[in-house]
Coordinates of C-alpha atoms in Angstrom, one line a residue:
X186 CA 271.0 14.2 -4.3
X187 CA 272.2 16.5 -7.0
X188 CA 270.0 15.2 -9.5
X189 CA 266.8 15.5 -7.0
X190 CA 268.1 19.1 -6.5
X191 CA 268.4 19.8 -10.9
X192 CA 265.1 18.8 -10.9
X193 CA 264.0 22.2 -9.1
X194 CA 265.7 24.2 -12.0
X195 CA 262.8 24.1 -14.4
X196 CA 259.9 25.0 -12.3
X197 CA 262.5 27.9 -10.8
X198 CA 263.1 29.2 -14.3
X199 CA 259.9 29.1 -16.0
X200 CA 258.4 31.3 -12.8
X201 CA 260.9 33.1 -13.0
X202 CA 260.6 33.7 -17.3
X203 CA 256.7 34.3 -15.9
X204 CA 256.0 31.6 -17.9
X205 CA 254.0 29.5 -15.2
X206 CA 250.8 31.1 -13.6
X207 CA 250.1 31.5 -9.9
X208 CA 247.5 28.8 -10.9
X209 CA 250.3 26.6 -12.3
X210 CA 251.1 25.2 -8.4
X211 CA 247.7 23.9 -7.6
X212 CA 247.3 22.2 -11.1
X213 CA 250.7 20.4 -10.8
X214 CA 249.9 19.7 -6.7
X215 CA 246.5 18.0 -8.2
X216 CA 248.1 15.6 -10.9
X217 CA 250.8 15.3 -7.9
X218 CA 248.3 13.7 -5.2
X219 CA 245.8 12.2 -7.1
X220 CA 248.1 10.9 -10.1
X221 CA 251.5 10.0 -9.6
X222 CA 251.4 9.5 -6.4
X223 CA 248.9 6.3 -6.3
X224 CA 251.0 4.8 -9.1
X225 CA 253.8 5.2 -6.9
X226 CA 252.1 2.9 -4.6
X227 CA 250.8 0.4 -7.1
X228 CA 254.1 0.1 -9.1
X229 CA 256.0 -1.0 -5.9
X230 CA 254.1 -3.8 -6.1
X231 CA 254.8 -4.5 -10.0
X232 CA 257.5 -6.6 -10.8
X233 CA 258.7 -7.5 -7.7
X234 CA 261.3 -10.0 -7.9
X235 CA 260.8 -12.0 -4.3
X236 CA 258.3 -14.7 -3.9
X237 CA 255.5 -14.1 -1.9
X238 CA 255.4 -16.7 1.5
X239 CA 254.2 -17.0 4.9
X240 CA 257.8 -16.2 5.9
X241 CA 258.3 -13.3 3.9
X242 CA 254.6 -11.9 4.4
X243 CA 255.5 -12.4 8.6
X244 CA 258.6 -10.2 8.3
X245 CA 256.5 -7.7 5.6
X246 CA 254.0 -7.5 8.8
X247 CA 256.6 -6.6 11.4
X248 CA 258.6 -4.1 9.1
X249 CA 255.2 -2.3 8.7
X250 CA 254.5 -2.0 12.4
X251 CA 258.3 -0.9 13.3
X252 CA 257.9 1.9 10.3
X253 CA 254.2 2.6 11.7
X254 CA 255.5 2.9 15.5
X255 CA 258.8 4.7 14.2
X256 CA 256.3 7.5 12.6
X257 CA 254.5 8.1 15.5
X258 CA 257.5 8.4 18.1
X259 CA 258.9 10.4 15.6
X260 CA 256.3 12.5 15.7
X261 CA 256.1 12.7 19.7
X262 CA 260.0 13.9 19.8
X263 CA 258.7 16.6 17.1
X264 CA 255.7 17.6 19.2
X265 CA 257.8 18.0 22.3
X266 CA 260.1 20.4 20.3
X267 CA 258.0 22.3 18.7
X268 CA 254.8 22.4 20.7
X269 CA 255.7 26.2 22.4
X270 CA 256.9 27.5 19.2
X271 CA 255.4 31.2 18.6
X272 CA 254.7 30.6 15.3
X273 CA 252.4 27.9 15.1
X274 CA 251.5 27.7 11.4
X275 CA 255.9 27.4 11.0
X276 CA 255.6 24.7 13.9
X277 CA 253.3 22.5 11.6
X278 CA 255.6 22.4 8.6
X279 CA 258.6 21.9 11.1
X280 CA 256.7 19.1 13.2
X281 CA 255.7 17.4 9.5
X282 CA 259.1 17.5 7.8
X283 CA 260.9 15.8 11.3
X284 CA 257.8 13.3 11.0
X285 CA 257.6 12.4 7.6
X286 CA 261.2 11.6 5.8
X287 CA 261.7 11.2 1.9
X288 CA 261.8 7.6 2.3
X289 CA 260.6 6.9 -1.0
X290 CA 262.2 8.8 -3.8
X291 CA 265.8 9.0 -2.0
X292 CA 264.9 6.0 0.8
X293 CA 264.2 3.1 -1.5
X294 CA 267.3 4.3 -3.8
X295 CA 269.3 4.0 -0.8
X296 CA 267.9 0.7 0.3
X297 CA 268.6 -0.7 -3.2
X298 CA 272.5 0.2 -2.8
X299 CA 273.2 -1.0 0.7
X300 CA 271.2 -4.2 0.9
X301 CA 272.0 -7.3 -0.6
X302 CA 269.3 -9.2 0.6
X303 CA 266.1 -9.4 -2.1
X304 CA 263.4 -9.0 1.0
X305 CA 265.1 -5.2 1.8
X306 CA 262.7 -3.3 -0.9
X307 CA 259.5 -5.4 0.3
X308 CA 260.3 -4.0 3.9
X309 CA 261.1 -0.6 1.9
X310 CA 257.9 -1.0 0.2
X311 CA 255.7 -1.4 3.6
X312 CA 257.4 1.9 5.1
X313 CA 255.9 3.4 2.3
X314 CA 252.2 1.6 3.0
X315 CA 252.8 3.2 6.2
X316 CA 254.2 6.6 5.1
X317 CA 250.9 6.8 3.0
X318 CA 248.4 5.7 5.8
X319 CA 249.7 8.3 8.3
X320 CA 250.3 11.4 5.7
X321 CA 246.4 11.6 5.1
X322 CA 245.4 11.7 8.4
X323 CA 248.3 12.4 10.9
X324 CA 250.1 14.6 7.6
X325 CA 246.9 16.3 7.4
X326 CA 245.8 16.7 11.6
X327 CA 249.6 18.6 12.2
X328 CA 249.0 21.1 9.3
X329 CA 245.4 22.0 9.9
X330 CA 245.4 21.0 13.5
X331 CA 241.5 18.9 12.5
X332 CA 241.4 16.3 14.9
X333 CA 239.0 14.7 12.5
X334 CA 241.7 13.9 10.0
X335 CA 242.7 11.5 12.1
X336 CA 240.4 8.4 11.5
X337 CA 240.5 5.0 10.0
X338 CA 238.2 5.5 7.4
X339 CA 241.1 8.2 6.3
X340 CA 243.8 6.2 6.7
X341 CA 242.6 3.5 4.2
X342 CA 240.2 5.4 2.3
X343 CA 243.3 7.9 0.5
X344 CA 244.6 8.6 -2.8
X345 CA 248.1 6.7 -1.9
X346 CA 246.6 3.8 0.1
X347 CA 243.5 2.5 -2.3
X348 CA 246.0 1.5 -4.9
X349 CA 247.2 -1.2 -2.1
X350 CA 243.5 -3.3 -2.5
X351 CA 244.7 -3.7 -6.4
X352 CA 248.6 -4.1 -5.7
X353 CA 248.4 -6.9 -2.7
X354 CA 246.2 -9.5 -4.4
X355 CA 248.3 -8.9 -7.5
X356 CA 251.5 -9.8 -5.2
X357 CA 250.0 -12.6 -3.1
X358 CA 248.0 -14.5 -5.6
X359 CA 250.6 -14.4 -8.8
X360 CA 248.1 -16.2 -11.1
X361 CA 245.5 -13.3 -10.7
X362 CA 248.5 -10.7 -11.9
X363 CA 247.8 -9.7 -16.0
X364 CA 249.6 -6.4 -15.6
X365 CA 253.0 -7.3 -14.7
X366 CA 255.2 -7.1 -17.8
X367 CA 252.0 -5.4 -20.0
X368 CA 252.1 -2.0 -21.3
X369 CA 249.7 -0.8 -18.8
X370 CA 252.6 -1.7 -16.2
X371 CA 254.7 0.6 -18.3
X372 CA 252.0 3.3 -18.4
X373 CA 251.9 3.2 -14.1
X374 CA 255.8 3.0 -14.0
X375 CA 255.9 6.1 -16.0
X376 CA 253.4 7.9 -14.6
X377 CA 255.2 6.9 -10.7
X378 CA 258.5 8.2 -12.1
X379 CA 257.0 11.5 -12.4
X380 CA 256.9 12.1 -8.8
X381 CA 259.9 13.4 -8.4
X382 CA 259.9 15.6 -10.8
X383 CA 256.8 17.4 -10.1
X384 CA 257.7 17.7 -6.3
X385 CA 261.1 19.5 -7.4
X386 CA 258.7 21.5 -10.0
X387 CA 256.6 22.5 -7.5
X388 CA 259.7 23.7 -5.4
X389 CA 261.1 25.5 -8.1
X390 CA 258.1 27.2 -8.5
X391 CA 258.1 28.2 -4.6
X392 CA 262.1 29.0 -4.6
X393 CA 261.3 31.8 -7.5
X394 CA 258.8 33.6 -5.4
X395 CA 260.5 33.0 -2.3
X396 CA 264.5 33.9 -3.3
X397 CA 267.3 32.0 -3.1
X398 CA 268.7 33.7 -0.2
X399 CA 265.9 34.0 1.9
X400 CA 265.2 30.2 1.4
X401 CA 267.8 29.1 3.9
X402 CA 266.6 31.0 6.6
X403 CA 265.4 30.8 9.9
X404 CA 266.5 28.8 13.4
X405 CA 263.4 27.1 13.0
X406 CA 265.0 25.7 9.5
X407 CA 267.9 24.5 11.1
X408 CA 266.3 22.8 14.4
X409 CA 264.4 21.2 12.4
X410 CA 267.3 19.7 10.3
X411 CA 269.1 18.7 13.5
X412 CA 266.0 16.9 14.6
X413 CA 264.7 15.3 11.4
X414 CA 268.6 14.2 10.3
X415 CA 270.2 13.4 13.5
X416 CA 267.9 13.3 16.9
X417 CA 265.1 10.9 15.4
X418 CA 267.1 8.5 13.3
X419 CA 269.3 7.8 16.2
X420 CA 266.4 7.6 19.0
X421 CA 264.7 5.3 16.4
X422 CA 268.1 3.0 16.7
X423 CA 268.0 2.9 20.3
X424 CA 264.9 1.3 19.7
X425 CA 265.9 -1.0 17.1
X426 CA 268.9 -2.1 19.3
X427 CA 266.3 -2.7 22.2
X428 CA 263.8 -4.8 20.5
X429 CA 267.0 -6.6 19.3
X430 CA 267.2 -8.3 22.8
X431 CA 263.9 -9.9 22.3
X432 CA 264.9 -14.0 21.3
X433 CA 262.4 -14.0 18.6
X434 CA 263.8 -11.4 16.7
X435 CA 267.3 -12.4 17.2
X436 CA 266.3 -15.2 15.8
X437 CA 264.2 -13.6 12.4
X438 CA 267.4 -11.2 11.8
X439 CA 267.1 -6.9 12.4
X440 CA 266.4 -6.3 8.6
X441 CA 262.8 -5.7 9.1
X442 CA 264.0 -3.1 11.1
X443 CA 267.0 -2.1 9.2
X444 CA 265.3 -1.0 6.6
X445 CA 263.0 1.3 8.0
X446 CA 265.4 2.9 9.6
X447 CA 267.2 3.4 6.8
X448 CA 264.5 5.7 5.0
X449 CA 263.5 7.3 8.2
X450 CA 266.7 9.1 8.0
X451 CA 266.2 10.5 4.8
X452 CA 265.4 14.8 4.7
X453 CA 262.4 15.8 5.2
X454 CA 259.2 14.1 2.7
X455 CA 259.0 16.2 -0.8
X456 CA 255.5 15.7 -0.6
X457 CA 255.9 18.2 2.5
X458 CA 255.5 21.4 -0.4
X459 CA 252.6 19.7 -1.8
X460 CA 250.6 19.1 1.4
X461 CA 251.3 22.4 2.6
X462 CA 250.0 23.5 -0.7
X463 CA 246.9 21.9 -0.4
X464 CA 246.3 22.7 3.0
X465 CA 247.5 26.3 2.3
X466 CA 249.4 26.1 5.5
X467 CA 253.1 27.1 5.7
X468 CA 254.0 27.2 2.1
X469 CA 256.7 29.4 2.2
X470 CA 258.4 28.0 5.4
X471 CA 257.7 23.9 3.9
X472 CA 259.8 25.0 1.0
X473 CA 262.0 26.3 3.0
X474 CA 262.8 23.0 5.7
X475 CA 262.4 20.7 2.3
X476 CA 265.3 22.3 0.4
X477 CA 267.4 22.6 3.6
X478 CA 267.5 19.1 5.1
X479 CA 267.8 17.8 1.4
X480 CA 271.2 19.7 1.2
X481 CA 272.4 18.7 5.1
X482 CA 271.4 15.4 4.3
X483 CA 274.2 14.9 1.8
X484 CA 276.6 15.1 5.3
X485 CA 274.1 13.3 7.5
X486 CA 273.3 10.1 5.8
X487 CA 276.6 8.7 5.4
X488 CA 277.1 9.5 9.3
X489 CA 273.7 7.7 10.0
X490 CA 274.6 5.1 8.2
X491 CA 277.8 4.6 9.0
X492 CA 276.2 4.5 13.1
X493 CA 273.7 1.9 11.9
X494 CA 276.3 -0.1 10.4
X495 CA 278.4 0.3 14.1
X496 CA 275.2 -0.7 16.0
X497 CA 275.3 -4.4 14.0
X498 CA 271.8 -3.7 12.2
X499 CA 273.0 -3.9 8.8

């Protein structure tokens, strides 16, 4: 958490130095999106240590419907929060940072450290598939309010998601894979490490204009950290713990669903500040609800996990 938040300093400093433009945000939200944040997708892919069966590609199935159902009844308890909120361009950023967690840069960390079990980052790996699916077109529908983000063609047909048609055959069908272990494998690794940085860069950049102070602002801020770290992490175990009565998946194991769960209680997504960005909807206040549930986060995720832990699913 620390080092995710060190990674802000830069882009705070150099605004600050007036070193970086007001154009410097939309060049570093492009190479952001349409960059690093594909060969985030592909490179999960890359290297992967498990080998690909009908078993394991059964459980990858189920782990991406329980992430793609937790999203979406995430989202409901968001919408039922914040549908009367006054401010309704503040009520998108708060109603995306409850949906969408950082279940990727910090999730997949996280996953790595708590789960023995080999299968734990494929199931990590197909919350992201889902994270990606539902940013372009759900992300997009609650910033804009455009009904027509929301379509198929979207979900598939995205920056995050079109890597997938490469990275899936390459998994499957192991013979077909030539860029495992290459230097281009090394050029997409390096180039998906850089998401971070740029996320906290573009942060910094918002913090400087914005003020340190007036960052942690707002009851809208803080409901929102209440919801996105405590209230839909645990109503998403409830569910776990139900469809854990169900004989077949008593008999599979819960860490398809563990998993999942695991990065859905992670703060709010950092590419929260980049989608607002684009969208030019709620920049000030996405900065805002990114920065703060990063910070709480460093209380709630122990206590999450620590009730996960109690509940038997890991």
């Amino acid at each position: 958490m620390a080092s995710l938040v060190a990674l802000l300093l830069p882009g705070f400093f150099l605004r600050k130095a007036k070193v970086l433009s007001d154009g410097a945000v939309e060049v570093l939200v492009t190479v952001l999106i349409y960059v690093c944040m594909p060969m985030l997708t592909l490179n999960s892919f890359l290297g992967q240590s498990v080998a690909p069966t009908l078993n394991t590609a059964v459980l990858m199935g189920l782990s991406f419907l329980f992430s793609l159902f937790g999203h979406l009844f995430i989202f409901f308890i968001a919408k039922l929060i914040f549908f009367k909120w006054k401010n309704k361009e503040n009520a998108s950023a708060y109603m995306f940072a409850t949906t969408f967690s950082n279940g990727g840069y910090l999730g997949i960390p996280f996953v790595s450290m708590l789960f023995s079990d080999s299968q734990a980052l494929l199931f990590a790996v197909m919350t992201n598939m889902a994270f990606n699916m539902l940013i372009w077109t759900l992300g997009i529908y609650i910033l804009t309010g455009d009904k027509s983000a929301i379509s198929l063609k979207k979900a598939f047909i995205n920056p995050s998601v079109l890597p997938l048609f490469i990275a899936l055959p390459l998994y499957f069908i192991p013979s077909i894979n030539i860029i495992s272990g290459t230097p281009i494998a090394n050029a997409i690794k390096l180039l998906a490490d850089m998401s971070a940085p740029l996320s906290m860069i573009i942060v910094g950049i918002r913090l400087a204009d914005m003020g340190v102070l007036e960052a942690f602002k707002g009851a809208g801020n803080y409901l929102t950290c209440l919801t996105r770290l405590i209230v839909a992490p645990c109503a998403l175990l409830a569910v776990a713990i139900a469809l854990r009565q169900i004989p077949y998946i008593s008999q599979i194991g819960t860490l398809f669903m563990a998993v999942p769960l695991v990065q859905l209680s992670m703060p709010a997504a950092a590419t929260l500040v980049a989608f607002a960005e684009k969208t030019n909807r709620a920049k000030a206040e996405a900065t805002r609800v990114f920065l703060t549930t990063t910070i709480l986060s460093i209380l709630s995720i122990p206590l999450i996990v620590l009730i996960i832990k109690a509940a038997g699913l890991i």
